[in-house]
Amino acid sequence: MASTTEWKVPDPLTPPLKFSTVQPNLYRGAYPREINFPFLKTLELKTIISLTPSPIAPETDRKLYDFAIENNIRIVHLECAHLGKGKKRGVPIGYSAILEALNLMIHKEYGPVYIHCLNGGQVTSLVIACLRKVQFWSSIAIFNEFINFTSNITVNDRSFVEGFKGEINLNSKDKVDWLWVGMSKGVIGNHPKIRVTDVS
């Protein structure tokens, strides 16, 4: 007698728009929608960095807020402005917010991390470009990666990334393994724009 057992085909996993792996346990993309939740759950995220005008809260996005609570995910909101589109758009984020995002991305205790803006384009790309600058990437490599996720790169974008500077407080005992692969402390300590202070 033939078996009548039915096989349930699992629903396909749908990543957010423009989803990509930046480094191990660091992911980027667009604003997560409900259809993306099963996919995001497979990443076992500890932190979501939201680069948006409004924070994710019960009043603004109950479904994403509840998803984060249910999965023990910390949501960190770094406010960004709406500054238009096209070649004359402004830079919607400041260096202090980027330094805060970098602190979360380069320490193991916060990972895995998903960082997103509204569309996964300009704002997220600016933060990742500054991360790459900390990693000693060349300008050509930084902007080649940038253009993969945006329709164009403006003069304002370039100036912002090239001028990026600040201080990073690094706990070397909790630093992600991929940050400065193969580089000596002497090279890292002489970064032209970033002052690294070991607080471990």
Short mmCIF file of C-alpha atoms in Angstrom, two decimals:
data_model
loop_
_atom_site.label_atom_id
_atom_site.label_comp_id
_atom_site.label_asym_id
_atom_site.label_seq_id
_atom_site.Cartn_x
_atom_site.Cartn_y
_atom_site.Cartn_z
CA MET A 1 0.00 0.00 0.00
CA ALA A 2 1.41 3.41 -0.97
CA SER A 3 2.32 5.80 1.80
CA THR A 4 0.05 8.80 2.23
CA THR A 5 2.66 10.83 4.08
CA GLU A 6 2.81 14.40 2.79
CA TRP A 7 6.09 16.21 2.55
CA LYS A 8 5.98 19.80 3.66
CA VAL A 9 8.24 21.98 1.59
CA PRO A 10 9.69 24.72 3.80
CA ASP A 11 8.90 28.29 2.87
CA PRO A 12 11.75 29.98 1.00
CA LEU A 13 13.92 32.32 3.04
CA THR A 14 13.85 35.89 1.78
CA PRO A 15 16.74 38.18 2.73
CA PRO A 16 16.21 41.95 2.95
CA LEU A 17 16.80 43.96 -0.20
CA LYS A 18 20.49 44.59 -0.96
CA PHE A 19 21.49 42.05 1.69
CA SER A 20 25.20 41.24 1.79
CA THR A 21 27.83 39.87 4.15
CA VAL A 22 30.37 42.58 4.99
CA GLN A 23 32.60 40.37 7.17
CA PRO A 24 31.95 37.25 9.26
CA ASN A 25 29.02 38.01 11.60
CA LEU A 26 28.50 41.45 10.05
CA TYR A 27 25.68 41.91 7.55
CA ARG A 28 24.13 44.85 5.72
CA GLY A 29 20.94 45.54 3.79
CA ALA A 30 17.67 47.43 3.63
CA TYR A 31 15.01 47.90 6.30
CA PRO A 32 13.77 44.45 7.37
CA ARG A 33 10.18 43.53 6.49
CA GLU A 34 8.11 40.74 7.99
CA ILE A 35 8.91 38.46 5.04
CA ASN A 36 12.61 38.76 5.99
CA PHE A 37 12.22 37.66 9.61
CA PRO A 38 12.69 33.88 9.03
CA PHE A 39 15.90 34.61 7.11
CA LEU A 40 17.22 37.01 9.75
CA LYS A 41 16.48 34.44 12.42
CA THR A 42 18.99 32.06 10.78
CA LEU A 43 21.75 34.66 11.33
CA GLU A 44 21.29 34.45 15.13
CA LEU A 45 21.66 38.21 15.41
CA LYS A 46 22.51 39.92 18.68
CA THR A 47 22.33 43.50 17.36
CA ILE A 48 20.44 45.42 14.68
CA ILE A 49 21.81 48.89 13.91
CA SER A 50 19.05 51.04 12.41
CA LEU A 51 20.22 54.09 10.46
CA THR A 52 16.78 55.66 10.11
CA PRO A 53 14.97 58.94 10.81
CA SER A 54 12.74 57.32 13.46
CA PRO A 55 13.57 54.58 15.96
CA ILE A 56 12.04 51.11 15.76
CA ALA A 57 9.47 51.09 18.54
CA PRO A 58 6.01 49.63 19.23
CA GLU A 59 4.49 52.85 17.85
CA THR A 60 6.52 52.88 14.62
CA ASP A 61 6.96 49.20 13.72
CA ARG A 62 5.32 46.75 16.10
CA LYS A 63 6.22 43.65 14.05
CA LEU A 64 9.96 44.34 13.82
CA TYR A 65 10.07 45.49 17.43
CA ASP A 66 8.38 42.28 18.59
CA PHE A 67 10.65 40.16 16.38
CA ALA A 68 13.69 41.70 18.05
CA ILE A 69 12.28 41.18 21.55
CA GLU A 70 11.32 37.55 20.85
CA ASN A 71 14.80 36.77 19.51
CA ASN A 72 16.81 38.70 22.14
CA ILE A 73 18.10 41.16 19.56
CA ARG A 74 19.21 44.58 20.70
CA ILE A 75 18.08 47.41 18.39
CA VAL A 76 20.39 50.43 18.29
CA HIS A 77 18.92 53.49 16.57
CA LEU A 78 21.33 56.03 15.08
CA GLU A 79 19.28 58.91 13.73
CA CYS A 80 19.67 59.91 10.10
CA ALA A 81 18.01 62.74 8.23
CA HIS A 82 16.12 62.77 4.93
CA LEU A 83 18.39 64.78 2.63
CA GLY A 84 17.04 64.22 -0.84
CA LYS A 85 18.15 62.16 -3.80
CA GLY A 86 20.44 62.43 -6.78
CA LYS A 87 23.85 63.98 -7.21
CA LYS A 88 23.19 66.94 -4.91
CA ARG A 89 21.94 64.92 -1.93
CA GLY A 90 23.46 65.77 1.41
CA VAL A 91 25.16 63.51 3.93
CA PRO A 92 22.48 62.38 6.40
CA ILE A 93 24.73 61.11 9.19
CA GLY A 94 27.55 62.51 11.32
CA TYR A 95 30.92 61.12 12.36
CA SER A 96 29.85 60.60 15.98
CA ALA A 97 27.02 58.26 14.89
CA ILE A 98 29.41 56.35 12.63
CA LEU A 99 31.92 55.94 15.46
CA GLU A 100 29.11 54.56 17.61
CA ALA A 101 28.17 52.08 14.86
CA LEU A 102 31.82 51.06 14.42
CA ASN A 103 32.13 50.32 18.12
CA LEU A 104 29.28 47.83 17.81
CA MET A 105 30.61 46.26 14.62
CA ILE A 106 34.20 45.66 15.74
CA HIS A 107 33.50 44.05 19.13
CA LYS A 108 32.49 40.40 19.35
CA GLU A 109 30.07 40.91 22.24
CA TYR A 110 27.59 42.66 19.93
CA GLY A 111 27.76 40.23 17.00
CA PRO A 112 26.32 38.95 14.83
CA VAL A 113 25.27 42.44 13.69
CA TYR A 114 22.85 43.52 10.96
CA ILE A 115 23.16 47.16 9.88
CA HIS A 116 20.55 48.79 7.71
CA CYS A 117 19.12 52.06 6.49
CA LEU A 118 15.79 52.47 4.69
CA ASN A 119 16.90 51.12 1.30
CA GLY A 120 20.30 49.56 2.05
CA GLY A 121 22.01 52.21 -0.06
CA GLN A 122 23.70 55.52 0.76
CA VAL A 123 23.58 55.66 4.55
CA THR A 124 24.66 52.07 5.18
CA SER A 125 27.32 52.47 2.49
CA LEU A 126 28.75 55.54 4.24
CA VAL A 127 29.14 53.61 7.49
CA ILE A 128 30.74 50.62 5.77
CA ALA A 129 33.03 52.95 3.80
CA CYS A 130 34.28 54.43 7.09
CA LEU A 131 34.79 50.91 8.46
CA ARG A 132 36.88 50.11 5.39
CA LYS A 133 38.90 53.26 5.99
CA VAL A 134 39.65 52.03 9.51
CA GLN A 135 40.73 48.75 7.87
CA PHE A 136 43.23 50.64 5.68
CA TRP A 137 41.38 49.96 2.41
CA SER A 138 42.38 52.17 -0.52
CA SER A 139 39.95 54.86 -1.70
CA ILE A 140 39.47 53.00 -5.00
CA ALA A 141 38.48 49.79 -3.19
CA ILE A 142 36.21 51.69 -0.78
CA PHE A 143 34.29 53.51 -3.50
CA ASN A 144 34.09 50.45 -5.75
CA GLU A 145 32.27 48.67 -2.92
CA PHE A 146 30.14 51.77 -2.27
CA ILE A 147 28.86 51.95 -5.86
CA ASN A 148 27.72 48.32 -5.73
CA PHE A 149 24.90 49.35 -3.39
CA THR A 150 23.97 52.84 -4.61
CA SER A 151 22.97 54.36 -7.93
CA ASN A 152 25.78 56.91 -7.72
CA ILE A 153 28.38 58.37 -5.41
CA THR A 154 28.31 62.13 -4.92
CA VAL A 155 31.02 64.67 -4.21
CA ASN A 156 29.50 65.03 -0.73
CA ASP A 157 29.76 61.28 -0.15
CA ARG A 158 33.41 61.21 -1.23
CA SER A 159 34.36 64.23 0.85
CA PHE A 160 32.64 62.78 3.90
CA VAL A 161 34.44 59.44 3.67
CA GLU A 162 37.81 60.97 2.81
CA GLY A 163 37.51 63.37 5.75
CA PHE A 164 36.40 60.74 8.24
CA LYS A 165 38.34 60.92 11.49
CA GLY A 166 37.82 60.23 15.15
CA GLU A 167 38.79 58.08 18.09
CA ILE A 168 37.92 54.43 18.57
CA ASN A 169 38.00 52.89 22.03
CA LEU A 170 38.95 49.30 21.37
CA ASN A 171 38.80 46.39 23.76
CA SER A 172 41.51 44.26 22.14
CA LYS A 173 40.35 41.20 24.10
CA ASP A 174 36.94 41.43 22.42
CA LYS A 175 38.03 42.68 18.98
CA VAL A 176 36.64 40.86 15.94
CA ASP A 177 39.25 38.69 14.25
CA TRP A 178 38.83 40.23 10.79
CA LEU A 179 39.47 43.89 11.65
CA TRP A 180 43.21 44.16 10.93
CA VAL A 181 44.30 40.82 9.53
CA GLY A 182 48.07 40.63 9.09
CA MET A 183 48.77 44.17 10.30
CA SER A 184 51.20 45.07 13.05
CA LYS A 185 50.35 47.24 16.05
CA GLY A 186 52.76 49.83 14.75
CA VAL A 187 50.81 50.24 11.52
CA ILE A 188 47.46 50.36 13.31
CA GLY A 189 48.74 52.86 15.87
CA ASN A 190 49.84 55.22 13.09
CA HIS A 191 46.52 55.36 11.25
CA PRO A 192 46.44 58.78 9.50
CA LYS A 193 42.88 59.66 10.57
CA ILE A 194 41.77 57.28 13.33
CA ARG A 195 43.14 57.27 16.86
CA VAL A 196 42.80 53.81 18.40
CA THR A 197 42.81 53.64 22.20
CA ASP A 198 43.03 50.20 23.80
CA VAL A 199 40.69 50.14 26.78
CA SER A 200 41.02 46.45 27.65
#
